[in-house]
mmCIF file of C-alpha atoms and ligand atoms in Angstrom:
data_model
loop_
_atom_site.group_PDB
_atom_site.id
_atom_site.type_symbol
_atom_site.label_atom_id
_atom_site.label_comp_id
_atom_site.label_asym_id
_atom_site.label_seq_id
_atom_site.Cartn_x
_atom_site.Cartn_y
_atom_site.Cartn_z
ATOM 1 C CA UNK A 63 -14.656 33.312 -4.271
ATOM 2 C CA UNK A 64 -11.973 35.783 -4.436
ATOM 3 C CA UNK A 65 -9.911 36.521 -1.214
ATOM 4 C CA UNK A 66 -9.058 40.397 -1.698
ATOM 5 C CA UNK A 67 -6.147 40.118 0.816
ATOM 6 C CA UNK A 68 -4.773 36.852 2.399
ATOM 7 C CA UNK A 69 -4.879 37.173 5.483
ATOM 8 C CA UNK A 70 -1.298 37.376 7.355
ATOM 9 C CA UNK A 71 0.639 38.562 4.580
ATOM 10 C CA UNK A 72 3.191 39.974 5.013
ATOM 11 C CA UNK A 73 3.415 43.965 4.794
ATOM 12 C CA UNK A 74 5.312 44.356 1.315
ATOM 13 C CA UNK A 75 8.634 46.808 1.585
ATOM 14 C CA UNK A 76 11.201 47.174 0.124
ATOM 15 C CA UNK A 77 13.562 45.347 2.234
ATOM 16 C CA UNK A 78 16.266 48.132 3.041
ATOM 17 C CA UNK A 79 16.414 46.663 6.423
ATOM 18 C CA UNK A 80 18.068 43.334 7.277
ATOM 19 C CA UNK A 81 16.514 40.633 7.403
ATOM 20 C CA UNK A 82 15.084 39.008 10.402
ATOM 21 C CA UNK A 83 15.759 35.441 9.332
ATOM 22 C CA UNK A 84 18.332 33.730 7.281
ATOM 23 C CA UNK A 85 18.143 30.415 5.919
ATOM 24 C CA UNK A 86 21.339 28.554 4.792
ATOM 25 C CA UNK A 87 22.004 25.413 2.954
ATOM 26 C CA UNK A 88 25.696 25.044 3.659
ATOM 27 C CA UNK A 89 27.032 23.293 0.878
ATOM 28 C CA UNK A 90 30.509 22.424 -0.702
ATOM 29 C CA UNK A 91 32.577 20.919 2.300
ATOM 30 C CA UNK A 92 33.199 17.718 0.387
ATOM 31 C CA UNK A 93 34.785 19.120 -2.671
ATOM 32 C CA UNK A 94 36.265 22.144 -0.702
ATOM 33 C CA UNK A 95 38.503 19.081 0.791
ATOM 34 C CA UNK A 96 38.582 17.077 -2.556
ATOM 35 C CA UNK A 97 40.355 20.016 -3.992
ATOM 36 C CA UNK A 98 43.172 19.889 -1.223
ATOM 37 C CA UNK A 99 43.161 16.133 -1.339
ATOM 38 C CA UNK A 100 41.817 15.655 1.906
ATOM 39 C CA UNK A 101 39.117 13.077 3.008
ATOM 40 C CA UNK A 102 35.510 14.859 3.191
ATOM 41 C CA UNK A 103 35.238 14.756 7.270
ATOM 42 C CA UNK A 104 38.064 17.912 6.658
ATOM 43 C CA UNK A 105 35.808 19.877 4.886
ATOM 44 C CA UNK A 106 32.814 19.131 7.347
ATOM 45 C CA UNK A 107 35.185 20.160 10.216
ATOM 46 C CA UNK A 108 36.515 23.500 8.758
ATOM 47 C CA UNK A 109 32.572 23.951 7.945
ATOM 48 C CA UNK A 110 32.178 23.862 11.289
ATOM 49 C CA UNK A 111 34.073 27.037 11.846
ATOM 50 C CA UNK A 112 32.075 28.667 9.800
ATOM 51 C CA UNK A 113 28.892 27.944 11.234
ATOM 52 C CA UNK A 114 30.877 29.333 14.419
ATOM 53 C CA UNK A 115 31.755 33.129 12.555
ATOM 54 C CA UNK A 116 28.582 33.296 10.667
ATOM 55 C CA UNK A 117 26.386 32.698 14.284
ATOM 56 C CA UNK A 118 28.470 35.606 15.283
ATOM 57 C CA UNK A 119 28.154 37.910 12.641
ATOM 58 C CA UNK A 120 24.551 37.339 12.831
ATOM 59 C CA UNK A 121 24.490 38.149 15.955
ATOM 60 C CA UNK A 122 26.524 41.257 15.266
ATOM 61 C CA UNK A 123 24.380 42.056 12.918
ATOM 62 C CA UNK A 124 21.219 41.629 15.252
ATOM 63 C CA UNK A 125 19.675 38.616 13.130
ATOM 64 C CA UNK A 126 16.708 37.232 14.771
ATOM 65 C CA UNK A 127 17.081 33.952 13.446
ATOM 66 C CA UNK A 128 19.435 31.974 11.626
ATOM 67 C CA UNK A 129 18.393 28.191 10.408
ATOM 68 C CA UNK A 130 21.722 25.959 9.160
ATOM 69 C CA UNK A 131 20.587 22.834 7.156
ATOM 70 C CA UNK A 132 23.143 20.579 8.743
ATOM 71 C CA UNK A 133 21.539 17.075 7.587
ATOM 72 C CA UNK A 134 19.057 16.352 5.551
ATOM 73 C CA UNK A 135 16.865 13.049 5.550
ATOM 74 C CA UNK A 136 18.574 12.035 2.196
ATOM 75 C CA UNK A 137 21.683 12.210 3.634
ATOM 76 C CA UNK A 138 21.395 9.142 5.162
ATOM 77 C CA UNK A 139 22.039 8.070 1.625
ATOM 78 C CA UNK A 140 25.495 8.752 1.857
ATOM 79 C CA UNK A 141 28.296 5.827 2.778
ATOM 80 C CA UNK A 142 27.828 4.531 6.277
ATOM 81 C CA UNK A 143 31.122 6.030 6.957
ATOM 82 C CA UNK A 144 30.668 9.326 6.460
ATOM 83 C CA UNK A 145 27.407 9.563 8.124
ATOM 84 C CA UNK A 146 28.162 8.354 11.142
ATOM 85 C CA UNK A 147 31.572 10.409 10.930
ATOM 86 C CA UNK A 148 28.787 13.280 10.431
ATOM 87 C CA UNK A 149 27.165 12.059 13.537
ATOM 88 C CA UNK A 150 29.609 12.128 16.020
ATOM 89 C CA UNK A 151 31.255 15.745 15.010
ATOM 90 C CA UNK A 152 27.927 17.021 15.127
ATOM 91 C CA UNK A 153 28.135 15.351 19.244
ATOM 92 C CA UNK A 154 31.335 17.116 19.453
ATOM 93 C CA UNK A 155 30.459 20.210 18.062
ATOM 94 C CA UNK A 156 27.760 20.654 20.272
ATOM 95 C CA UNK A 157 29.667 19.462 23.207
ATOM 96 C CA UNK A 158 32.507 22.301 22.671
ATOM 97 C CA UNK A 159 30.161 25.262 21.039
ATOM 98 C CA UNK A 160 27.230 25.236 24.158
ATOM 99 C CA UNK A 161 29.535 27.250 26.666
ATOM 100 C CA UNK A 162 30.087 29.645 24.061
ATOM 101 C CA UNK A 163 26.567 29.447 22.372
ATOM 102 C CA UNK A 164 25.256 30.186 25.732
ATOM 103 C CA UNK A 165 27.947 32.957 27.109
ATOM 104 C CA UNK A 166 26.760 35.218 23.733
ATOM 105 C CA UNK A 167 22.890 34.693 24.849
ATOM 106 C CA UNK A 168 22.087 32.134 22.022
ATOM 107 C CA UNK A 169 19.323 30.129 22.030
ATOM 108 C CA UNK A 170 19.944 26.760 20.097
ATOM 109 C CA UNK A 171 16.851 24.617 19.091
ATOM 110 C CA UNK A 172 17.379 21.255 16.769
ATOM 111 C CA UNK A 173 14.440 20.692 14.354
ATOM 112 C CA UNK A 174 14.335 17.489 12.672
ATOM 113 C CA UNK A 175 13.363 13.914 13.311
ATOM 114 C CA UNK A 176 16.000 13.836 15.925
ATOM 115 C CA UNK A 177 14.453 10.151 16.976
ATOM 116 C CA UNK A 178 16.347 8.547 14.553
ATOM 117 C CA UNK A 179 19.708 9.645 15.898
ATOM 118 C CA UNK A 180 21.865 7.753 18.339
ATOM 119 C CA UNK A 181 20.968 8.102 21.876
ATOM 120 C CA UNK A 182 24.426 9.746 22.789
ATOM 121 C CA UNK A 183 23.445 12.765 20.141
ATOM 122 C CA UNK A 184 20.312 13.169 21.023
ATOM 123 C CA UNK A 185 21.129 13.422 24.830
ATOM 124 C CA UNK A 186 23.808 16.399 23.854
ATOM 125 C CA UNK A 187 21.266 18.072 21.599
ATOM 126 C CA UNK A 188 18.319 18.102 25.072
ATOM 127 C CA UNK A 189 21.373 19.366 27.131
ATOM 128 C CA UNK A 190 22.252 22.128 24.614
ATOM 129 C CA UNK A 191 18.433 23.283 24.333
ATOM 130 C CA UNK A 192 18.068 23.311 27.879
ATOM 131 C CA UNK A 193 21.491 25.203 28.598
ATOM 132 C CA UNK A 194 20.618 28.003 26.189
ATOM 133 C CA UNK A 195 16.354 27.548 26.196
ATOM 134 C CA UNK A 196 16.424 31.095 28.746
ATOM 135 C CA UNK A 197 18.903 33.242 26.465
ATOM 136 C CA UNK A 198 17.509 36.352 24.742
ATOM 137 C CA UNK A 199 19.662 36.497 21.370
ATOM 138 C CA UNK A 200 20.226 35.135 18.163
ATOM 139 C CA UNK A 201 17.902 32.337 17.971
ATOM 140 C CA UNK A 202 20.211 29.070 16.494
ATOM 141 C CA UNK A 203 18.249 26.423 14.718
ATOM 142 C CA UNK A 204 19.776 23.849 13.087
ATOM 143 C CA UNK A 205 18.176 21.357 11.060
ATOM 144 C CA UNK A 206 19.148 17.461 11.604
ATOM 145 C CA UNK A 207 17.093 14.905 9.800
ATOM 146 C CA UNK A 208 15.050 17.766 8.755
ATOM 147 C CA UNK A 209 13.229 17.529 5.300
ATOM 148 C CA UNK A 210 10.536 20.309 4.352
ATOM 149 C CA UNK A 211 8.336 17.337 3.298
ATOM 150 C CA UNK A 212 9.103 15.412 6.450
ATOM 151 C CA UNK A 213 7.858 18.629 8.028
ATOM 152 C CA UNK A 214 4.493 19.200 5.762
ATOM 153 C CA UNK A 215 3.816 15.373 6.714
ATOM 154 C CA UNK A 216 4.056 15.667 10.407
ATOM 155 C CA UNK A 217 2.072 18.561 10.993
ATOM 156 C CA UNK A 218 -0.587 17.299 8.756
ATOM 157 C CA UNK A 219 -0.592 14.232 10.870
ATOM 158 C CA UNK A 220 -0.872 16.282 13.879
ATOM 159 C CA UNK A 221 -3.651 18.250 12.676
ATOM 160 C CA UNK A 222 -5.588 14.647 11.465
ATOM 161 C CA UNK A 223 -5.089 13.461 14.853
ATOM 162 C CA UNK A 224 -6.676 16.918 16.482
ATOM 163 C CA UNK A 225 -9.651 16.053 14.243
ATOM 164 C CA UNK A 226 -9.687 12.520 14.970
ATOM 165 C CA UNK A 227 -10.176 13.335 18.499
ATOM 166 C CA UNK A 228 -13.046 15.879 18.242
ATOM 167 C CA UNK A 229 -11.079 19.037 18.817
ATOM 168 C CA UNK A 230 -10.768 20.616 15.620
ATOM 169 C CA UNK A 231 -13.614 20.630 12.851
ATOM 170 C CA UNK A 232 -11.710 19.853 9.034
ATOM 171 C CA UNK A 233 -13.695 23.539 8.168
ATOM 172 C CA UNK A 234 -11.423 24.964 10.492
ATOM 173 C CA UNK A 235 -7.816 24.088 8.730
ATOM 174 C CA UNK A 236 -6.207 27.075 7.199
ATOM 175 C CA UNK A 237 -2.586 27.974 6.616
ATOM 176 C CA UNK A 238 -2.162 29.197 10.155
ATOM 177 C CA UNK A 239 -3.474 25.634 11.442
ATOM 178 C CA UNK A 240 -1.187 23.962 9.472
ATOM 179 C CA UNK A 241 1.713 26.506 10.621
ATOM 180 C CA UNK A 242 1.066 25.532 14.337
ATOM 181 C CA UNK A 243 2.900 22.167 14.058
ATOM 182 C CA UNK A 244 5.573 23.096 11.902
ATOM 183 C CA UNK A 245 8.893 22.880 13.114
ATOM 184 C CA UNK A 246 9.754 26.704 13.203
ATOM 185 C CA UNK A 247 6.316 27.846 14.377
ATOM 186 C CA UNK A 248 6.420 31.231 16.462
ATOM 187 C CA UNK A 249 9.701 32.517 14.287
ATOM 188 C CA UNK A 250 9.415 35.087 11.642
ATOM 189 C CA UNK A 251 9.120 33.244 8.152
ATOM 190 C CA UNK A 252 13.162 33.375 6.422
ATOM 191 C CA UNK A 253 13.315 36.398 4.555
ATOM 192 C CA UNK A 254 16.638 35.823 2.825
ATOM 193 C CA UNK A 255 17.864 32.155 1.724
ATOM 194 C CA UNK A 256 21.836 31.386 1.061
ATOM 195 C CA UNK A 257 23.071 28.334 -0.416
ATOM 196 C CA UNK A 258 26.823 28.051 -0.777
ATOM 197 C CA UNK A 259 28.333 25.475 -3.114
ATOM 198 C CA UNK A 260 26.912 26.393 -6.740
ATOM 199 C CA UNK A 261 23.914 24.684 -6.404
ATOM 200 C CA UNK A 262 20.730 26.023 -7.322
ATOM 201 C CA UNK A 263 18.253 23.892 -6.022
ATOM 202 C CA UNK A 264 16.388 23.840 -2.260
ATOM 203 C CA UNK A 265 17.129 20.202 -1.601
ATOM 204 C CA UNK A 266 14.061 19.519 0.430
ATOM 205 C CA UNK A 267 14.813 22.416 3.080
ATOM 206 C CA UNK A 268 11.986 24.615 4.206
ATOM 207 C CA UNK A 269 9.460 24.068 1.785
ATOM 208 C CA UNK A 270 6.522 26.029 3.007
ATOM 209 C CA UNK A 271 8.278 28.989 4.661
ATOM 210 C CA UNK A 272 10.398 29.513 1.493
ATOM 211 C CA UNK A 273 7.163 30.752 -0.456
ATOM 212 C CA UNK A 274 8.216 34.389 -0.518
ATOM 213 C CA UNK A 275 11.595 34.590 0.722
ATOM 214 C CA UNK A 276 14.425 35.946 -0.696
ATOM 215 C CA UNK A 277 17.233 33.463 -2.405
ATOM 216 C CA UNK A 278 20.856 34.033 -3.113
ATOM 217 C CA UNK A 279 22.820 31.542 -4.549
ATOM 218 C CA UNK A 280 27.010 31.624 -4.703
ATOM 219 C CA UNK A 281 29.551 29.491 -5.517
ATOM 220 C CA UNK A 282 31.606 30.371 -2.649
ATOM 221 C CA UNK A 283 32.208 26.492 -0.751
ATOM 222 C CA UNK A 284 30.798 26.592 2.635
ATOM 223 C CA UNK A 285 34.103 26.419 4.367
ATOM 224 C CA UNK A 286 35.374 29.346 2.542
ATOM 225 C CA UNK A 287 31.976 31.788 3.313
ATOM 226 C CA UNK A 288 33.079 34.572 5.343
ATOM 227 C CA UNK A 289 31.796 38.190 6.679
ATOM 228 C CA UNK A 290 32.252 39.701 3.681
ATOM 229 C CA UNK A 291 30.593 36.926 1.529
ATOM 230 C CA UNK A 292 27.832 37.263 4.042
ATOM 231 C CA UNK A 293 27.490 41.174 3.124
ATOM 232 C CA UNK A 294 27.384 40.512 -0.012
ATOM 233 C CA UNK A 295 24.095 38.336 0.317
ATOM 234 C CA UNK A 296 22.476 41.124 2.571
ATOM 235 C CA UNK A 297 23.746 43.789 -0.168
ATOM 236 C CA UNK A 298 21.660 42.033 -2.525
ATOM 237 C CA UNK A 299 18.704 41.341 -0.589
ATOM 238 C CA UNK A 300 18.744 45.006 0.719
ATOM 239 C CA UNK A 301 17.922 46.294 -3.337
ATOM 240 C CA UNK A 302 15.076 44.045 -3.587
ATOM 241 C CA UNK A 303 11.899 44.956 -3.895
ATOM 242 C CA UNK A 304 9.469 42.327 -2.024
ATOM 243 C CA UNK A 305 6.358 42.339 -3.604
ATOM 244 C CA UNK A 306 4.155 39.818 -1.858
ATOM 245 C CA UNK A 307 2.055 39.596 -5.205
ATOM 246 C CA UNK A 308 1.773 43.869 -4.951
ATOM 247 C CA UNK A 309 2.884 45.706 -8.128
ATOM 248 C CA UNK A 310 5.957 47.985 -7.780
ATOM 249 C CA UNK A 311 3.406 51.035 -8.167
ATOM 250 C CA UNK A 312 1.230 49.979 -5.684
ATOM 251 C CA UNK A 313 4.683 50.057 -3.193
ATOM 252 C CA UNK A 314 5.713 53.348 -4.525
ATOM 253 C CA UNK A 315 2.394 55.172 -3.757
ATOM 254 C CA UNK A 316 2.901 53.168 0.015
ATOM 255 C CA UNK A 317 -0.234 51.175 -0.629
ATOM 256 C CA UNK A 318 1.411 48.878 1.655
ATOM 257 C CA UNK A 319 -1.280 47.702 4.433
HETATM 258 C C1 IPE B 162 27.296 20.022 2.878
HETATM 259 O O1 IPE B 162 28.445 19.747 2.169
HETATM 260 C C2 IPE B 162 27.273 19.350 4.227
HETATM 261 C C3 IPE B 162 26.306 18.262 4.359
HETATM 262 C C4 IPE B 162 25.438 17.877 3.477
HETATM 263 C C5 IPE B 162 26.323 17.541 5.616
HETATM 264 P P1 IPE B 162 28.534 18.483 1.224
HETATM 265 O O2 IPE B 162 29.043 17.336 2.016
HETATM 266 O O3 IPE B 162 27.255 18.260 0.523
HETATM 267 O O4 IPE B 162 29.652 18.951 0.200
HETATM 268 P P2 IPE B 162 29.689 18.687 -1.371
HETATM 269 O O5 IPE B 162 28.398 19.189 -1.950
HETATM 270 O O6 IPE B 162 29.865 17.218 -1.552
HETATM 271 O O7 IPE B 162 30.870 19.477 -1.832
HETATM 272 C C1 IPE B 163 21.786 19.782 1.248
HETATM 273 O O1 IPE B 163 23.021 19.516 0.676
HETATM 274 C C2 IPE B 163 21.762 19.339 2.662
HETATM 275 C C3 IPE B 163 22.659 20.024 3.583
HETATM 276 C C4 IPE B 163 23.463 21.018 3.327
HETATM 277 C C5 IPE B 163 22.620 19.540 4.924
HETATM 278 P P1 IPE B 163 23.284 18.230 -0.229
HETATM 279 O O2 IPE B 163 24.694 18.353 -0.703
HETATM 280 O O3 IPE B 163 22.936 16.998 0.490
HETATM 281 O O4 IPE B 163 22.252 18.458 -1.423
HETATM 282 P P2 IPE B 163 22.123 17.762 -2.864
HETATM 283 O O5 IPE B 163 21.968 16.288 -2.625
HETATM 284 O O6 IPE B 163 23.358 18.069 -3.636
HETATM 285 O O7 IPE B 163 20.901 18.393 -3.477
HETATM 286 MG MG1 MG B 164 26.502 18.889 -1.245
#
């Protein structure tokens, strides 16, 4: 049977607004350090201060949401050394950013399998959710041991274990079931996606909630993305026309609902 109109889709525009939510895979800190012959951790620490300007420009810019990719569940894969070098500037990062974070009314949330991180990280990262959980801004997320599949898997499991137990009949599972137990549940799905570095690939970020959203892909290294590299993305995003499977015509005569 044909479905004349998913349900929950999103109203089609064109997207002269900003958008509420921006995704970023922040890429290139290792080679932006290779190319000043400096050991990787460099480039992960001046990365740093660019999550720090891009939280507030976003917040400038009254961004509801902004999700970093910080470390993915393949980058365990990487030497010992640098991960746990990884590990401990994320403790430090959080450690010095909360005051701030908090004094600009951000909310930070972690998603992730945070469980596999050392107790001393996961400590700061309950501390820093608690500190800002009140705030009314920019909502922070950053995604630690996050990996869109990981995320797929573990709300799955959580809906075979509602079903298990009686409380939800299989007929019952649609996409907004599913959605529940997903790691950004109750945020507006990303509606523009940046990925620094030259890549053009998605690396296991936010599968599902990428389905329609927007992508822009520079070469710019992370450490070296700034305001006006950020305008540039929502320049380009702001001439799209999002079609959520519409035709242009159908837009243009405002056959929107
Ligand atoms: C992204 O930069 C940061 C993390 C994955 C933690 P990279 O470390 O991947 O930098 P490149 O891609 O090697 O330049
Ligand atoms: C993606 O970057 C993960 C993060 C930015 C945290 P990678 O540098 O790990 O991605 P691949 O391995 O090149 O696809
Ligand atoms: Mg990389």
């Amino acid at each position: 049977m044909f479905a004349s109109k998913p349900e929950d889709t999103p109203t089609a525009a064109n997207s002269d607004a900003i958008p509420r939510h921006i995704a970023i895979i922040m890429d290139g800190n290792g080679r932006w350090a290779k190319k000043r012959f400096m050991p990787r951790i460099v480039g992960h620490k001046a990365g740093v201060e660019t999550v720090r300007a891009m939280v507030r420009h976003c917040a400038e810019k009254k961004i509801e949401v902004l999700t970093l990719f910080a470390f993915s569940s393949e980058n365990w894969r990487r030497p010992e050394k640098e991960v746990r070098l990884l590990l401990e500037l994320f403790v430090m990062a959080l450690k010095r950013e909360v005051k701030r974070l908090n004094d600009n009314n951000v909310i930070l949330k972690v998603v992730g399998d945070c469980a596999a991180f050392p107790e001393a990280l996961q400590q700061e990262i309950a501390n820093a959710e608690a500190i800002t959980s009140t705030n009314t801004g920019l909502k922070l997320v950053v995604a630690a041991n996050y990996g869109g599949r990981w995320d797929i898997v573990q709300a799955t499991r959580a809906l075979a274990i509602e079903v298990a137990s009686g409380k939800l009949d299989p007929a019952q599972i649609d996409e907004a079931a599913l959605e529940r137990h997903l790691s950004l549940y109750g945020m507006p799905e990303p509606d523009l996606f940046i990925r620094t570095g030259g890549e053009e690939r998605v690396s296991n970020f936010l599968l599902w909630q990428l389905a329609y959203c927007e992508m822009h892909f520079t070469e710019t290294l992370w450490p070296d993305f700034d305001g006006d590299a950020l305008d540039v993305a929502l320049s380009s995003f702001s001439k799209r026309q999002r079609r959520f499977g519409r035709t242009g015509d159908q837009l243009e005569l405002g056959e929107n609902a």
